[in-house]
mmCIF file of C-alpha atoms in Angstrom:
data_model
loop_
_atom_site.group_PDB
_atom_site.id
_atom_site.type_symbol
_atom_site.label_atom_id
_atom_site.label_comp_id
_atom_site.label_asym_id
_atom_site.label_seq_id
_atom_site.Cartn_x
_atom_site.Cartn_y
_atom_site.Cartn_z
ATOM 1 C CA UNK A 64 -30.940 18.251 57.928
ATOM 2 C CA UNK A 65 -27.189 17.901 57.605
ATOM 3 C CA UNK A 66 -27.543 14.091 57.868
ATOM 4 C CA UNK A 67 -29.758 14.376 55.335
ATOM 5 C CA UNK A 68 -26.939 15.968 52.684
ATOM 6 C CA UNK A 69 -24.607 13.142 53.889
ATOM 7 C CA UNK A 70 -26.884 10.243 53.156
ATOM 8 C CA UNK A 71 -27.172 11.376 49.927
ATOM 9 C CA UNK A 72 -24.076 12.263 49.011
ATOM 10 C CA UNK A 73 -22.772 8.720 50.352
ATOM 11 C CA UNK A 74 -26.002 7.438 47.846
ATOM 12 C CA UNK A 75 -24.737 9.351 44.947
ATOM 13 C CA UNK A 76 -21.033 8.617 45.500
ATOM 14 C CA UNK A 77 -22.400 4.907 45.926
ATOM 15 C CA UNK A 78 -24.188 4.876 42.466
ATOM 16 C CA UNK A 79 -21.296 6.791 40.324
ATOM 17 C CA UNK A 80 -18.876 4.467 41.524
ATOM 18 C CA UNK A 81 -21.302 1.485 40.617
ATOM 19 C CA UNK A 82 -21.864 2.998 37.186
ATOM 20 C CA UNK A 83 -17.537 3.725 36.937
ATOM 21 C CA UNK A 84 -17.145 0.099 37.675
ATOM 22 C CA UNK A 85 -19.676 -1.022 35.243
ATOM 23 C CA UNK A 86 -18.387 1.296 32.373
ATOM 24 C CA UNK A 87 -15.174 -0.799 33.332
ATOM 25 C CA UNK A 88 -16.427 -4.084 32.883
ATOM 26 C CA UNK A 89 -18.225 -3.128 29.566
ATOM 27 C CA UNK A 90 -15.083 -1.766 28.969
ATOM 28 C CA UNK A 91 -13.119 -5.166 29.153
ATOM 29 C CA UNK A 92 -15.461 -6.546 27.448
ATOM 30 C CA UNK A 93 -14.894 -4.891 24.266
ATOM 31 C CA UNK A 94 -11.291 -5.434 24.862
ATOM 32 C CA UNK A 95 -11.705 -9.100 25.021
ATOM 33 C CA UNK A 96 -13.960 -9.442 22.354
ATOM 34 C CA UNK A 97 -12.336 -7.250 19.845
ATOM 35 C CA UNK A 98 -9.521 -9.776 20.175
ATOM 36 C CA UNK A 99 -12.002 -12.502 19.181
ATOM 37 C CA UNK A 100 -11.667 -11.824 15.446
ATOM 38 C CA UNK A 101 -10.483 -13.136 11.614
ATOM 39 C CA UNK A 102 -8.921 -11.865 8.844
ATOM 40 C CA UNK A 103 -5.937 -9.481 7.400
ATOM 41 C CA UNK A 104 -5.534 -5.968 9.052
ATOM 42 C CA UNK A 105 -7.622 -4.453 5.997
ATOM 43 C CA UNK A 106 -10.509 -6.845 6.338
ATOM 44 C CA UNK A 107 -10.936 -8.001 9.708
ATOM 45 C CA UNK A 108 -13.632 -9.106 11.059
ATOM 46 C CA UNK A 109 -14.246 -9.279 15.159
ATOM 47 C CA UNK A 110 -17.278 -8.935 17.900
ATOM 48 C CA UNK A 111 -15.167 -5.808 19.341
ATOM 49 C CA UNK A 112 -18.696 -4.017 17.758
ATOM 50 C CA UNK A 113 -20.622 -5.656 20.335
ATOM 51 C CA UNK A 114 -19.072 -4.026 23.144
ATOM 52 C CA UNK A 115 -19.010 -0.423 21.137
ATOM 53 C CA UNK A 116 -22.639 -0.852 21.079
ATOM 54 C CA UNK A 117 -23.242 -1.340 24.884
ATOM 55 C CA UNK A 118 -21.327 1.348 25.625
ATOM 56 C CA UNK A 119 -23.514 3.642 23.292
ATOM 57 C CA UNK A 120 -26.492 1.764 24.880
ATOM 58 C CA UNK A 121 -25.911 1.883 28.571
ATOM 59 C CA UNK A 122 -23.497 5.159 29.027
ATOM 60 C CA UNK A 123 -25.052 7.462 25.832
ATOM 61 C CA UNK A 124 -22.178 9.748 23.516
ATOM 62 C CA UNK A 125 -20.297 11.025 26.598
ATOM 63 C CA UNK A 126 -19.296 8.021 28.433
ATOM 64 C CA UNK A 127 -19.933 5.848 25.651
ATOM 65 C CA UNK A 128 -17.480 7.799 23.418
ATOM 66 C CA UNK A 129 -14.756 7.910 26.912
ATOM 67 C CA UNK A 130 -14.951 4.121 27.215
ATOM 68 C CA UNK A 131 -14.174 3.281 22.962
ATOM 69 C CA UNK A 132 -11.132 5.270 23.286
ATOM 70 C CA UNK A 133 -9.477 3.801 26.661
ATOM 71 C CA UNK A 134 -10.819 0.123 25.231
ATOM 72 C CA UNK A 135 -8.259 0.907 22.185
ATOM 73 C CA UNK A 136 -5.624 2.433 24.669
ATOM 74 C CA UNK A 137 -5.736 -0.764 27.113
ATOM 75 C CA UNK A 138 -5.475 -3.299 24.172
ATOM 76 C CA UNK A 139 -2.991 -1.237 22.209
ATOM 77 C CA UNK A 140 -1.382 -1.306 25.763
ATOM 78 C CA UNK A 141 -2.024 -5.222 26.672
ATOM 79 C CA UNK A 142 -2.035 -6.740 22.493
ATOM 80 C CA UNK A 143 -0.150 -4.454 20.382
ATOM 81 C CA UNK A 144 -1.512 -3.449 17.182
ATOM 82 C CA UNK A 145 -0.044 -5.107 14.022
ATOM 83 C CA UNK A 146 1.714 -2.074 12.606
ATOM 84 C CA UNK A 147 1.878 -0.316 16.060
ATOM 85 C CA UNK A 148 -0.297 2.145 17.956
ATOM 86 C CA UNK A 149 -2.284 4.497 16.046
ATOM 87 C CA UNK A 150 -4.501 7.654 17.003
ATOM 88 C CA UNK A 151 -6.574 6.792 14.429
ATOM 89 C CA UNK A 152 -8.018 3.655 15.545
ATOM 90 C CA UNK A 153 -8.279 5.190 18.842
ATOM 91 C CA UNK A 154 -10.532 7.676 17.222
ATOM 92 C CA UNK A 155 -12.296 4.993 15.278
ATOM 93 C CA UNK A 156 -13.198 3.675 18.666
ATOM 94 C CA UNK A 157 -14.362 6.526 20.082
ATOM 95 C CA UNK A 158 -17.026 6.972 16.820
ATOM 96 C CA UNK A 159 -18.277 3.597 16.627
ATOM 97 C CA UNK A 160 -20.111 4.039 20.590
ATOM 98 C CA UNK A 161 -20.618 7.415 19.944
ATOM 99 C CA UNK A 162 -22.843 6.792 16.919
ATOM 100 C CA UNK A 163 -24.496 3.778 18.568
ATOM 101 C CA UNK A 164 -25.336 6.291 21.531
ATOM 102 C CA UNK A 165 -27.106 9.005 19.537
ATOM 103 C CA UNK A 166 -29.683 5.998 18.033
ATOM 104 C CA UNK A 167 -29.675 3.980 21.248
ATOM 105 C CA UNK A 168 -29.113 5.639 24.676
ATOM 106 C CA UNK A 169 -32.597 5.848 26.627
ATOM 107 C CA UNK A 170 -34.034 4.870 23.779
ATOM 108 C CA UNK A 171 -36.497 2.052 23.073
ATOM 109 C CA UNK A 172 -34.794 -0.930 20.984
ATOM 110 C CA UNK A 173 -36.141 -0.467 17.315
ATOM 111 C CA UNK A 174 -35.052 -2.433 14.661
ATOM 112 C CA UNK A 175 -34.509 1.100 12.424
ATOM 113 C CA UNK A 176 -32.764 2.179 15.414
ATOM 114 C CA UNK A 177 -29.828 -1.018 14.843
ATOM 115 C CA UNK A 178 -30.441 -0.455 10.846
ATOM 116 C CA UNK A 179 -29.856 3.410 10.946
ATOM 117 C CA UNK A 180 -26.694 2.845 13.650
ATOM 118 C CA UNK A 181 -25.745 -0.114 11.987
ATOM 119 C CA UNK A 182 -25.615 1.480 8.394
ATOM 120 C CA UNK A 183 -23.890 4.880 9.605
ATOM 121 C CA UNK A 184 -21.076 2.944 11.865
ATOM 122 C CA UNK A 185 -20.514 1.079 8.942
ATOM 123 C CA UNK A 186 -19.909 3.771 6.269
ATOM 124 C CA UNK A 187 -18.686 6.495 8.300
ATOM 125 C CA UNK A 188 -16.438 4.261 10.391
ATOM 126 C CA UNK A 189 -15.613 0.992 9.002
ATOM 127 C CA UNK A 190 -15.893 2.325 5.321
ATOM 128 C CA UNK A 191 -14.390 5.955 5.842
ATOM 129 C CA UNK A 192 -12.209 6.541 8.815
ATOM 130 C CA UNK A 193 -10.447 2.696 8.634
ATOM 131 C CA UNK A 194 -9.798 3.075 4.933
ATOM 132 C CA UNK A 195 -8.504 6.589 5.918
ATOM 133 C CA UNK A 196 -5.992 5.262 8.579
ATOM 134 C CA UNK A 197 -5.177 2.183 6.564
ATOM 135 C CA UNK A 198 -4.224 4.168 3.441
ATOM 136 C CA UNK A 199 -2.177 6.592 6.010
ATOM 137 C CA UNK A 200 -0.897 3.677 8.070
ATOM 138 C CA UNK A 201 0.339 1.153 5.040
ATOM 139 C CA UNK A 202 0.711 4.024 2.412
ATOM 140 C CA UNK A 203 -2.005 1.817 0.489
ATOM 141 C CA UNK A 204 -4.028 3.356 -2.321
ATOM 142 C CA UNK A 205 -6.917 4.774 -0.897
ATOM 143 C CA UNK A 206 -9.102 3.348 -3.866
ATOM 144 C CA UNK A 207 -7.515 0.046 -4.102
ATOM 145 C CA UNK A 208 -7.988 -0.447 0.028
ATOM 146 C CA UNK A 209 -11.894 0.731 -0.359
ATOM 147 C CA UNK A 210 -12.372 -2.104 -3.281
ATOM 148 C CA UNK A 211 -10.872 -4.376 -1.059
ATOM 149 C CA UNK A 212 -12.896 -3.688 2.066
ATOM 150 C CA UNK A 213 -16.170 -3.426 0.156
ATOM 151 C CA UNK A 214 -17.132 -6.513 0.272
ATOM 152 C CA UNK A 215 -16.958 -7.351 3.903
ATOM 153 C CA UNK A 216 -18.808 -4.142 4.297
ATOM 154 C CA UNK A 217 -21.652 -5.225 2.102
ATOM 155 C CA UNK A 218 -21.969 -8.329 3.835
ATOM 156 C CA UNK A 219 -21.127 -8.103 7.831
ATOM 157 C CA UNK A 220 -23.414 -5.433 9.010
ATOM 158 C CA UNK A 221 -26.381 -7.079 8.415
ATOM 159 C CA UNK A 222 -25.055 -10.156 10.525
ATOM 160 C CA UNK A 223 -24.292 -7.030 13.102
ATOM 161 C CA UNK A 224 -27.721 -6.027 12.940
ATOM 162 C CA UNK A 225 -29.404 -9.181 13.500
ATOM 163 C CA UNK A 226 -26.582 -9.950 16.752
ATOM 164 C CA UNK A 227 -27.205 -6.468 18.032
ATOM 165 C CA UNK A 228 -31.107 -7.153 18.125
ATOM 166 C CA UNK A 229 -30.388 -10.066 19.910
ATOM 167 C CA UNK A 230 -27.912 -8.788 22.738
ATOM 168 C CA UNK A 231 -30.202 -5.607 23.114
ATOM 169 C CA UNK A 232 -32.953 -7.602 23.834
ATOM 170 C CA UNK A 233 -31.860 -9.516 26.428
ATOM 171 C CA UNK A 234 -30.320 -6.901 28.385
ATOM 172 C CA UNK A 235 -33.259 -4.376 28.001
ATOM 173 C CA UNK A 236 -34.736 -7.741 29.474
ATOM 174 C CA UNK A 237 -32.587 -7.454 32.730
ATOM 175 C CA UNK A 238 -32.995 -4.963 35.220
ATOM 176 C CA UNK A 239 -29.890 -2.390 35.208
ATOM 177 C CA UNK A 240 -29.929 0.745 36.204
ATOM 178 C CA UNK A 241 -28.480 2.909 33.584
#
């Protein structure tokens, strides 16, 4: 019977440390692609959401929300951020998967389920919390940054949603064990 204990132990040790390494890659991911992006500081526009969303997708709010913030620690660490490190950002990262995990995690891939996410990353995130922390960071009227950002925030998240569809499809496709 002990054996038994020990096998499984060794099993589950086996599969948290697959899953650890995993969260790691997705991880790097969103590090590399968030440096994959165009635009000033107040209107940037990257594919860092893609790897927000698969950590919402595969690892659900805990994990998912874990993995945004040390993505923005590592690059702040590795890049620099133009104006210097900020909490806020980190927090920003931490939201984005977090909100992706609540419509996504375990969940079949809907297209209302990418809209909804999609829609609420965009204003709560994008819209609220990156104004927020650029008007804090720059001293920028709060107003006068909004008006500025509105347009790309009209415009990009329906170019998200369509990409998201696509990369959620093909890796619901392949067989990984969440």
């Amino acid at each position: 019977m002990e054996g038994d204990g020990c096998m499984n132990t060794k099993k589950l040790l086996k599969t948290d440390l697959q899953r650890l390494i995993f969260l790691g890659i997705i991880v790097a991911m969103k590090i590399i692609l968030g440096q994959f992006s165009v635009g000033p500081a107040t209107v940037k526009v990257g594919l860092g959401f893609i790897g927000s969303v698969l950590l919402g997708y595969f690892f659900g709010p805990v994990w998912g929300t874990i993995g945004g913030g040390i993505s923005d620690l590592v690059a702040s660490a590795i890049f620099g951020n133009q104006g210097g490190f900020f909490i806020g950002f980190t927090l920003t990262a931490m939201v984005g998967p977090l909100i992706y995990a609540l419509f996504l995690y375990n969940k079949p891939v809907k297209i209302w389920r990418i809209v909804v996410s999609t829609i609420l990353v965009t204003i709560i995130v994008n819209i609220g919390m990156n104004t927020l922390w650029l008007h804090i960071m720059y001293n920028m009227n709060f107003n006068a940054a909004l008006i500025q950002r509105l347009p790309k925030e009209l415009i990009v998240p329906w170019i998200h949603m369509v990409i998201i569809y696509f990369v959620l499809q093909a890796v619901s496709r392949v067989k990984i064990k969440k």
